[in-house]
Tab-separated table of C-alpha atoms in Angstrom:
chain	number	residue	atom	x	y	z
V	1	MET	CA	119.880	-24.904	69.959
V	2	ARG	CA	118.859	-27.975	68.130
V	3	ASN	CA	115.061	-27.216	67.675
V	4	ILE	CA	116.226	-23.662	66.721
V	5	SER	CA	118.912	-24.460	63.983
V	6	SER	CA	116.320	-26.370	62.763
V	7	ILE	CA	113.734	-23.995	62.498
V	8	ILE	CA	116.378	-21.753	60.951
V	9	ILE	CA	117.319	-24.384	58.242
V	10	ASN	CA	114.140	-24.587	57.133
V	11	LEU	CA	113.094	-20.740	56.808
V	12	ARG	CA	115.989	-20.980	54.490
V	13	ARG	CA	114.332	-24.089	52.721
V	14	LEU	CA	111.404	-22.121	51.982
V	15	VAL	CA	112.952	-18.717	51.433
V	16	ILE	CA	114.736	-20.862	48.260
V	17	THR	CA	111.298	-22.174	47.385
V	18	MET	CA	109.956	-18.991	47.089
V	19	ILE	CA	112.074	-17.539	45.182
V	20	THR	CA	112.475	-19.903	42.742
V	21	VAL	CA	108.786	-20.396	42.349
V	22	LEU	CA	108.727	-16.576	41.462
V	23	ILE	CA	111.624	-17.082	39.017
V	24	VAL	CA	109.999	-20.087	37.145
V	25	THR	CA	106.206	-18.009	37.441
V	26	SER	CA	107.629	-14.698	35.995
V	27	SER	CA	109.654	-16.507	33.290
V	28	SER	CA	106.554	-18.494	32.349
V	29	LEU	CA	104.621	-14.862	32.490
V	30	GLY	CA	107.237	-13.406	30.268
V	31	GLN	CA	106.950	-16.191	27.843
V	32	GLU	CA	102.754	-16.402	27.898
V	33	ARG	CA	102.987	-12.437	26.758
V	34	LYS	CA	104.661	-13.019	23.383
V	35	ASN	CA	102.453	-13.197	20.751
V	36	TYR	CA	103.646	-15.427	17.225
V	37	ASN	CA	102.398	-15.205	13.545
V	38	ILE	CA	102.724	-18.735	12.359
V	39	TYR	CA	103.086	-19.061	8.433
V	40	THR	CA	102.708	-22.235	6.294
V	41	VAL	CA	104.980	-22.837	3.362
V	42	ALA	CA	104.345	-26.156	1.424
V	43	PHE	CA	104.766	-28.039	-2.054
V	44	TYR	CA	102.698	-30.174	-3.803
V	45	ASN	CA	103.252	-32.122	-7.279
V	46	VAL	CA	99.469	-32.755	-8.086
V	47	GLU	CA	100.393	-34.935	-10.160
V	48	ASN	CA	99.520	-33.657	-14.099
V	49	LEU	CA	96.707	-31.205	-13.958
V	50	PHE	CA	95.664	-31.226	-17.565
V	51	ASP	CA	92.558	-29.063	-18.507
V	52	THR	CA	90.945	-31.432	-21.007
V	53	GLU	CA	91.642	-29.133	-23.997
V	54	ASP	CA	94.223	-30.517	-26.913
V	55	ASP	CA	97.146	-28.520	-27.329
V	56	PRO	CA	98.819	-29.642	-30.448
V	57	LEU	CA	102.645	-28.149	-29.162
V	58	ILE	CA	102.731	-30.567	-25.840
V	59	PHE	CA	102.408	-34.457	-25.522
V	60	ASP	CA	99.056	-33.769	-23.484
V	61	ASP	CA	97.126	-36.012	-26.287
V	62	ASP	CA	96.310	-38.645	-23.067
V	63	ARG	CA	94.773	-36.086	-20.680
V	64	THR	CA	91.707	-35.065	-23.225
V	65	PRO	CA	87.944	-36.943	-23.558
V	66	LEU	CA	89.155	-38.793	-26.477
V	67	GLY	CA	92.591	-39.661	-25.077
V	68	LYS	CA	93.945	-42.889	-23.058
V	69	ASP	CA	93.003	-41.295	-19.790
V	70	VAL	CA	89.180	-40.247	-21.496
V	71	TRP	CA	90.060	-37.139	-19.722
V	72	THR	CA	86.615	-35.568	-19.242
V	73	PRO	CA	85.586	-32.336	-17.739
V	74	GLU	CA	83.853	-34.304	-15.415
V	75	LYS	CA	87.201	-35.698	-13.885
V	76	TYR	CA	88.748	-32.569	-14.522
V	77	LEU	CA	86.682	-30.734	-12.145
V	78	ASP	CA	86.823	-33.779	-9.772
V	79	LYS	CA	90.236	-33.251	-9.883
V	80	ILE	CA	90.375	-29.514	-8.772
V	81	LYS	CA	88.200	-29.977	-6.434
V	82	ASN	CA	90.406	-32.547	-4.258
V	83	ILE	CA	93.454	-30.318	-4.698
V	84	ALA	CA	91.694	-27.668	-3.605
V	85	ARG	CA	90.739	-29.601	-0.240
V	86	VAL	CA	94.250	-30.348	0.441
V	87	ILE	CA	95.632	-27.257	-0.369
V	88	SER	CA	92.928	-25.276	1.962
V	89	GLU	CA	93.898	-27.796	4.842
V	90	ILE	CA	97.817	-27.822	4.763
V	91	GLY	CA	98.980	-26.936	7.922
V	92	VAL	CA	95.438	-25.455	9.121
V	93	GLU	CA	96.184	-26.948	12.634
V	94	THR	CA	98.741	-24.989	13.749
V	95	SER	CA	98.291	-21.404	11.465
V	96	LYS	CA	94.729	-21.892	11.575
V	97	THR	CA	95.092	-20.950	7.865
V	98	ALA	CA	95.774	-22.724	4.847
V	99	PRO	CA	99.753	-22.065	3.288
V	100	ALA	CA	100.667	-18.193	2.981
V	101	ILE	CA	103.221	-19.826	0.178
V	102	ILE	CA	102.446	-22.875	-1.875
V	103	GLY	CA	105.018	-23.963	-4.688
V	104	LEU	CA	102.612	-26.474	-7.262
V	105	CYS	CA	104.480	-28.710	-10.058
V	106	GLU	CA	103.103	-30.583	-12.841
V	107	VAL	CA	100.508	-28.043	-13.529
V	108	GLU	CA	99.493	-27.964	-17.803
V	109	ASN	CA	99.290	-24.074	-18.151
V	110	LEU	CA	97.540	-20.474	-16.558
V	111	GLN	CA	94.578	-21.713	-16.168
V	112	VAL	CA	94.177	-24.795	-14.654
V	113	LEU	CA	95.731	-22.350	-11.517
V	114	GLU	CA	92.928	-20.098	-12.447
V	115	ASP	CA	90.456	-23.001	-11.543
V	116	LEU	CA	92.244	-23.899	-8.803
V	117	VAL	CA	92.330	-21.208	-6.993
V	118	SER	CA	89.066	-19.893	-7.900
V	119	HIS	CA	87.608	-23.002	-6.520
V	120	PRO	CA	85.277	-22.470	-3.805
V	121	LEU	CA	87.087	-23.977	-1.389
V	122	LEU	CA	90.374	-21.599	-1.953
V	123	GLU	CA	88.349	-18.680	-3.661
V	124	LYS	CA	88.111	-16.916	0.481
V	125	PHE	CA	91.594	-16.477	0.584
V	126	ASN	CA	92.413	-14.986	-2.628
V	127	TYR	CA	95.679	-16.705	-3.811
V	128	GLN	CA	97.148	-15.124	-6.256
V	129	ILE	CA	99.983	-16.924	-9.498
V	130	VAL	CA	103.261	-16.954	-10.298
V	131	HIS	CA	103.615	-19.039	-13.408
V	132	TYR	CA	105.873	-19.184	-16.651
V	133	ASP	CA	105.409	-21.526	-19.557
V	134	SER	CA	108.617	-24.197	-19.529
V	135	PRO	CA	109.986	-25.711	-22.241
V	136	ASP	CA	109.185	-29.464	-21.123
V	137	MET	CA	107.812	-31.583	-23.777
V	138	ARG	CA	104.831	-32.830	-21.564
V	139	GLY	CA	104.024	-29.218	-21.302
V	140	ILE	CA	104.072	-29.090	-17.128
V	141	ASP	CA	105.427	-26.185	-15.736
V	142	VAL	CA	105.996	-24.951	-11.985
V	143	ALA	CA	103.933	-22.411	-10.160
V	144	LEU	CA	103.411	-20.385	-7.215
V	145	LEU	CA	100.266	-19.576	-5.214
V	146	TYR	CA	100.530	-17.019	-2.273
V	147	GLN	CA	98.024	-15.412	-0.414
V	148	LYS	CA	98.138	-12.030	-0.965
V	149	SER	CA	96.924	-10.523	2.416
V	150	LEU	CA	99.985	-12.430	3.703
V	151	PHE	CA	102.807	-12.023	1.166
V	152	THR	CA	103.818	-9.628	-1.857
V	153	SER	CA	105.702	-10.949	-4.750
V	154	ASP	CA	108.698	-8.211	-5.898
V	155	ASP	CA	109.704	-9.778	-8.849
V	156	SER	CA	109.660	-13.144	-10.652
V	157	GLN	CA	111.559	-14.907	-13.622
V	158	SER	CA	112.066	-18.445	-14.717
V	159	ARG	CA	115.515	-20.028	-14.735
V	160	ARG	CA	116.012	-22.171	-17.884
V	161	LEU	CA	118.084	-25.469	-17.465
V	162	MET	CA	120.190	-26.709	-20.410
V	163	LEU	CA	120.110	-30.048	-20.759
V	164	TYR	CA	121.325	-32.444	-23.194
V	165	ASP	CA	121.489	-36.213	-24.288
V	166	LEU	CA	124.961	-37.992	-22.702
V	167	ASP	CA	125.175	-39.243	-26.059
V	168	ASP	CA	124.349	-37.000	-28.618
V	169	PRO	CA	125.590	-33.792	-27.570
V	170	THR	CA	123.539	-32.262	-29.853
V	171	LYS	CA	120.460	-33.226	-29.220
V	172	ARG	CA	118.646	-31.033	-26.112
V	173	ILE	CA	116.286	-32.199	-23.521
V	174	PHE	CA	113.538	-29.724	-22.380
V	175	THR	CA	112.663	-29.666	-19.188
V	176	ARG	CA	110.903	-27.714	-16.538
V	177	ASP	CA	112.469	-24.203	-15.910
V	178	GLN	CA	113.165	-23.143	-11.937
V	179	LEU	CA	110.845	-20.624	-10.671
V	180	VAL	CA	112.213	-17.663	-8.632
V	181	VAL	CA	110.247	-15.465	-6.778
V	182	SER	CA	111.336	-12.774	-4.565
V	183	GLY	CA	108.672	-11.027	-2.304
V	184	LYS	CA	107.878	-10.102	1.285
V	185	LEU	CA	106.347	-12.435	4.399
V	186	ASN	CA	104.695	-10.340	6.906
V	187	GLY	CA	107.049	-7.686	5.743
V	188	GLU	CA	110.292	-8.958	5.639
V	189	ALA	CA	112.306	-9.820	2.531
V	190	ILE	CA	112.754	-13.810	1.168
V	191	ASN	CA	113.225	-15.437	-2.023
V	192	ILE	CA	111.987	-18.613	-3.100
V	193	ILE	CA	112.494	-21.005	-5.882
V	194	VAL	CA	110.088	-23.910	-7.187
V	195	ASN	CA	112.139	-26.601	-8.683
V	196	HIS	CA	110.829	-30.005	-10.566
V	197	TRP	CA	114.039	-31.957	-11.513
V	198	PRO	CA	114.151	-34.319	-14.216
V	199	SER	CA	113.035	-37.604	-13.272
V	200	ARG	CA	114.717	-41.286	-13.142
V	201	SER	CA	113.946	-42.372	-16.058
V	202	GLY	CA	116.229	-44.797	-18.167
V	203	GLY	CA	116.932	-45.732	-14.288
V	204	GLU	CA	118.652	-43.453	-11.290
V	205	ALA	CA	122.225	-43.917	-12.312
V	206	LYS	CA	122.171	-43.318	-16.253
V	207	SER	CA	120.153	-39.805	-15.322
V	208	ASN	CA	121.687	-38.736	-11.952
V	209	TYR	CA	123.742	-36.201	-14.293
V	210	LYS	CA	120.302	-34.364	-15.695
V	211	ARG	CA	119.805	-33.472	-11.728
V	212	GLU	CA	123.205	-32.958	-10.681
V	213	LYS	CA	123.039	-30.274	-13.560
V	214	ALA	CA	119.712	-28.820	-12.249
V	215	ALA	CA	121.124	-28.598	-8.564
V	216	TYR	CA	124.329	-26.553	-10.032
V	217	LEU	CA	121.454	-23.693	-11.557
V	218	ASN	CA	120.013	-24.039	-8.260
V	219	LYS	CA	123.339	-23.427	-6.604
V	220	GLN	CA	123.889	-20.716	-8.809
V	221	ILE	CA	120.499	-18.905	-8.598
V	222	ILE	CA	121.307	-18.952	-4.490
V	223	ASP	CA	124.678	-17.717	-4.750
V	224	SER	CA	122.979	-14.827	-7.123
V	225	ILE	CA	120.918	-13.835	-4.530
V	226	TYR	CA	123.397	-14.044	-1.356
V	227	GLN	CA	125.761	-12.067	-3.713
V	228	LYS	CA	123.028	-8.702	-3.159
V	229	ASP	CA	122.665	-9.744	0.501
V	230	PRO	CA	124.782	-12.313	2.219
V	231	TYR	CA	121.563	-12.638	5.109
V	232	SER	CA	119.057	-13.419	2.747
V	233	LYS	CA	116.330	-15.348	3.630
V	234	ILE	CA	115.838	-17.820	1.143
V	235	ILE	CA	113.816	-21.342	0.361
V	236	THR	CA	114.051	-24.414	-2.681
V	237	MET	CA	111.945	-26.265	-2.781
V	238	GLY	CA	110.257	-28.909	-5.256
V	239	ASP	CA	110.121	-32.489	-6.244
V	240	PHE	CA	113.683	-32.669	-7.130
V	241	ASN	CA	113.521	-36.465	-8.196
V	242	ASP	CA	116.312	-37.175	-5.496
V	243	ASP	CA	116.189	-38.101	-1.735
V	244	PRO	CA	117.902	-35.689	0.491
V	245	THR	CA	121.312	-37.588	0.843
V	246	ASN	CA	121.793	-37.786	-2.786
V	247	LYS	CA	124.719	-36.736	-4.641
V	248	SER	CA	122.705	-33.693	-5.860
V	249	PHE	CA	122.280	-32.386	-2.599
V	250	LYS	CA	125.007	-33.457	-0.235
V	251	LYS	CA	127.710	-32.458	-3.215
V	252	VAL	CA	126.499	-29.698	-5.232
V	253	LEU	CA	124.345	-27.859	-2.808
V	254	LYS	CA	126.198	-29.057	0.058
V	255	THR	CA	123.467	-29.042	2.267
V	256	SER	CA	123.329	-29.912	6.215
V	257	ASN	CA	120.648	-31.711	8.467
V	258	ASN	CA	122.553	-30.291	11.828
V	259	ARG	CA	121.509	-26.722	12.769
V	260	LYS	CA	123.723	-26.667	15.304
V	261	THR	CA	126.949	-26.780	12.990
V	262	ILE	CA	125.615	-25.948	9.961
V	263	ALA	CA	127.794	-22.274	8.767
V	264	ALA	CA	126.666	-19.048	6.788
V	265	GLN	CA	125.481	-19.165	3.815
V	266	GLU	CA	124.736	-23.384	3.216
V	267	MET	CA	121.198	-24.256	3.180
V	268	PHE	CA	119.757	-27.118	5.500
V	269	ASN	CA	117.375	-29.194	4.604
V	270	PRO	CA	114.658	-30.594	7.323
V	271	MET	CA	113.642	-33.591	5.602
V	272	GLU	CA	117.171	-35.570	5.249
V	273	ASN	CA	115.779	-35.971	9.092
V	274	LEU	CA	112.251	-37.148	8.182
V	275	ALA	CA	113.957	-39.383	5.277
V	276	LYS	CA	116.533	-41.111	8.149
V	277	GLN	CA	112.840	-41.815	10.386
V	278	GLY	CA	111.739	-43.912	7.665
V	279	LYS	CA	108.924	-41.072	5.852
V	280	GLY	CA	108.487	-40.206	2.632
V	281	SER	CA	106.238	-38.005	0.160
V	282	LEU	CA	106.101	-41.108	-2.751
V	283	ALA	CA	106.257	-45.004	-2.545
V	284	TYR	CA	107.571	-47.146	-5.410
V	285	ARG	CA	107.850	-50.572	-5.240
V	286	ASP	CA	107.262	-50.865	-1.255
V	287	SER	CA	110.117	-48.905	-1.088
V	288	TRP	CA	109.634	-44.880	0.321
V	289	ASN	CA	111.370	-41.818	-1.082
V	290	LEU	CA	111.123	-38.313	0.159
V	291	PHE	CA	111.826	-36.233	-3.541
V	292	ASP	CA	109.614	-33.234	-2.309
V	293	GLN	CA	111.682	-31.492	-0.009
V	294	ILE	CA	111.929	-27.814	1.343
V	295	LEU	CA	115.068	-26.453	2.107
V	296	ILE	CA	116.110	-22.967	4.323
V	297	SER	CA	119.034	-20.904	4.243
V	298	GLU	CA	120.591	-20.887	7.399
V	299	SER	CA	119.417	-17.223	8.157
V	300	LEU	CA	115.972	-18.694	8.872
V	301	LEU	CA	117.344	-21.215	11.807
V	302	GLY	CA	116.994	-18.765	14.531
V	303	SER	CA	120.744	-16.620	14.305
V	304	ARG	CA	118.589	-13.192	12.877
V	305	SER	CA	115.512	-11.347	13.865
V	306	GLY	CA	112.194	-11.880	12.264
V	307	LEU	CA	110.889	-15.063	9.995
V	308	GLN	CA	112.246	-18.498	11.473
V	309	PHE	CA	111.714	-21.876	10.702
V	310	TYR	CA	109.855	-24.052	13.640
V	311	GLN	CA	109.086	-27.422	12.204
V	312	ALA	CA	109.096	-29.579	8.766
V	313	GLY	CA	106.545	-32.106	7.890
V	314	ILE	CA	104.508	-34.409	5.283
V	315	PHE	CA	100.635	-33.857	5.132
V	316	ASN	CA	99.557	-37.133	4.667
V	317	SER	CA	95.916	-36.955	6.001
V	318	GLN	CA	94.362	-40.397	5.857
V	319	TYR	CA	91.849	-39.395	3.386
V	320	LEU	CA	95.039	-39.275	0.884
V	321	ILE	CA	96.594	-42.082	1.268
V	322	THR	CA	95.008	-45.420	-0.637
V	323	LEU	CA	93.564	-48.005	1.824
V	324	ASN	CA	93.092	-51.339	0.126
V	325	GLY	CA	94.612	-53.669	-3.455
V	326	GLN	CA	98.375	-53.408	-4.047
V	327	PHE	CA	99.091	-49.731	-3.576
V	328	ARG	CA	97.987	-50.211	0.045
V	329	GLY	CA	99.310	-47.286	1.781
V	330	TYR	CA	100.675	-45.410	-0.773
V	331	PRO	CA	99.286	-41.688	-1.409
V	332	PHE	CA	95.615	-42.557	-3.227
V	333	ARG	CA	96.839	-40.796	-7.060
V	334	SER	CA	94.414	-40.211	-9.663
V	335	TYR	CA	95.170	-42.655	-11.884
V	336	ASP	CA	96.989	-46.291	-11.516
V	337	TYR	CA	96.433	-49.250	-13.695
V	338	SER	CA	92.818	-50.026	-13.428
V	339	GLY	CA	92.625	-46.374	-14.834
V	340	TYR	CA	90.705	-43.421	-13.338
V	341	THR	CA	90.435	-43.830	-9.361
V	342	GLY	CA	89.374	-40.119	-8.340
V	343	GLY	CA	91.948	-39.254	-6.027
V	344	PHE	CA	94.714	-36.389	-5.145
V	345	SER	CA	98.586	-37.561	-6.083
V	346	ASP	CA	100.892	-39.683	-6.509
V	347	HIS	CA	102.492	-37.150	-3.978
V	348	PHE	CA	102.041	-36.223	-0.603
V	349	PRO	CA	103.239	-32.591	0.009
V	350	VAL	CA	104.753	-31.455	2.391
V	351	PHE	CA	105.482	-28.198	4.478
V	352	ILE	CA	107.371	-26.314	6.963
V	353	TYR	CA	105.927	-23.446	9.276
V	354	LEU	CA	107.669	-20.049	9.844
V	355	VAL	CA	107.131	-18.007	12.552
V	356	SER	CA	107.535	-14.651	13.660
V	357	GLU	CA	107.288	-12.371	16.733
V	358	GLU	CA	104.389	-10.089	16.257
């Protein structure tokens, strides 16, 4: 009897094990059958991408052949090649192609963008350009590039940021506009805002109000998009000149870094968690900042169908890092105190992956 009982128990265990294996196997096979499209969405501060011509309406004198930087056609073409290389490689390991969409800042005009997208490293991606001239006194603008085969632009506008000096309210401060582009990625409606908020020139505390004003404008744009469709999918990206935990984000935009507790129509900031890990996109006085960020609406977090957020990162390949000298470990920029370096930018690009089922 004892042997029969033992046999029955062992048979039961065998049956349970077989059922478990079948469940796990069928579940795995079901997952394997799902195919996903992966899209890279990126942002890059390209550090003073100027042509060599002197524009009398802006302060671009340094970036001319006779200017302080001795900005020759050879250096310009070298800069175009460097930036094209970076863009062509962001996210390629995962999405198998260059960014579907990439926001840029510190570009002088439409011509430099046309030179950039027509470079042999980028030409095959057939990037289209969305650009408006902004009133910034340095002549630097924001722009959006997109692969025509992956994204279509339905509408765009440039939203002006009106700023005035605190000490002299009659004195206007001219800065970058915020670029708003509405279109379809993989046939799905999505809204993108490209930013380059006012710098910390004069000190962080003294200049805080400028970035908070920029955040209020950004919030107005986001709210206006939600008024048209409360389930809109929105991405706001840029060089914000603030870190993820600054007031402009936490108090004005009311961003969250917790996807489990985020409320409808709140903006999720995946960069906040990267910053808490000590990661940054630029360095100053041996301290890292994560000014370059990509924020997404709650509707991209998996609670709805279609495009969904997968992952965020900083593109900091070895060739983008200064290898020696006083700026060792910093982004390998085009110019430092010694002059032209042949580098890339003083910022690393940032990116996110969006996925959708085929």
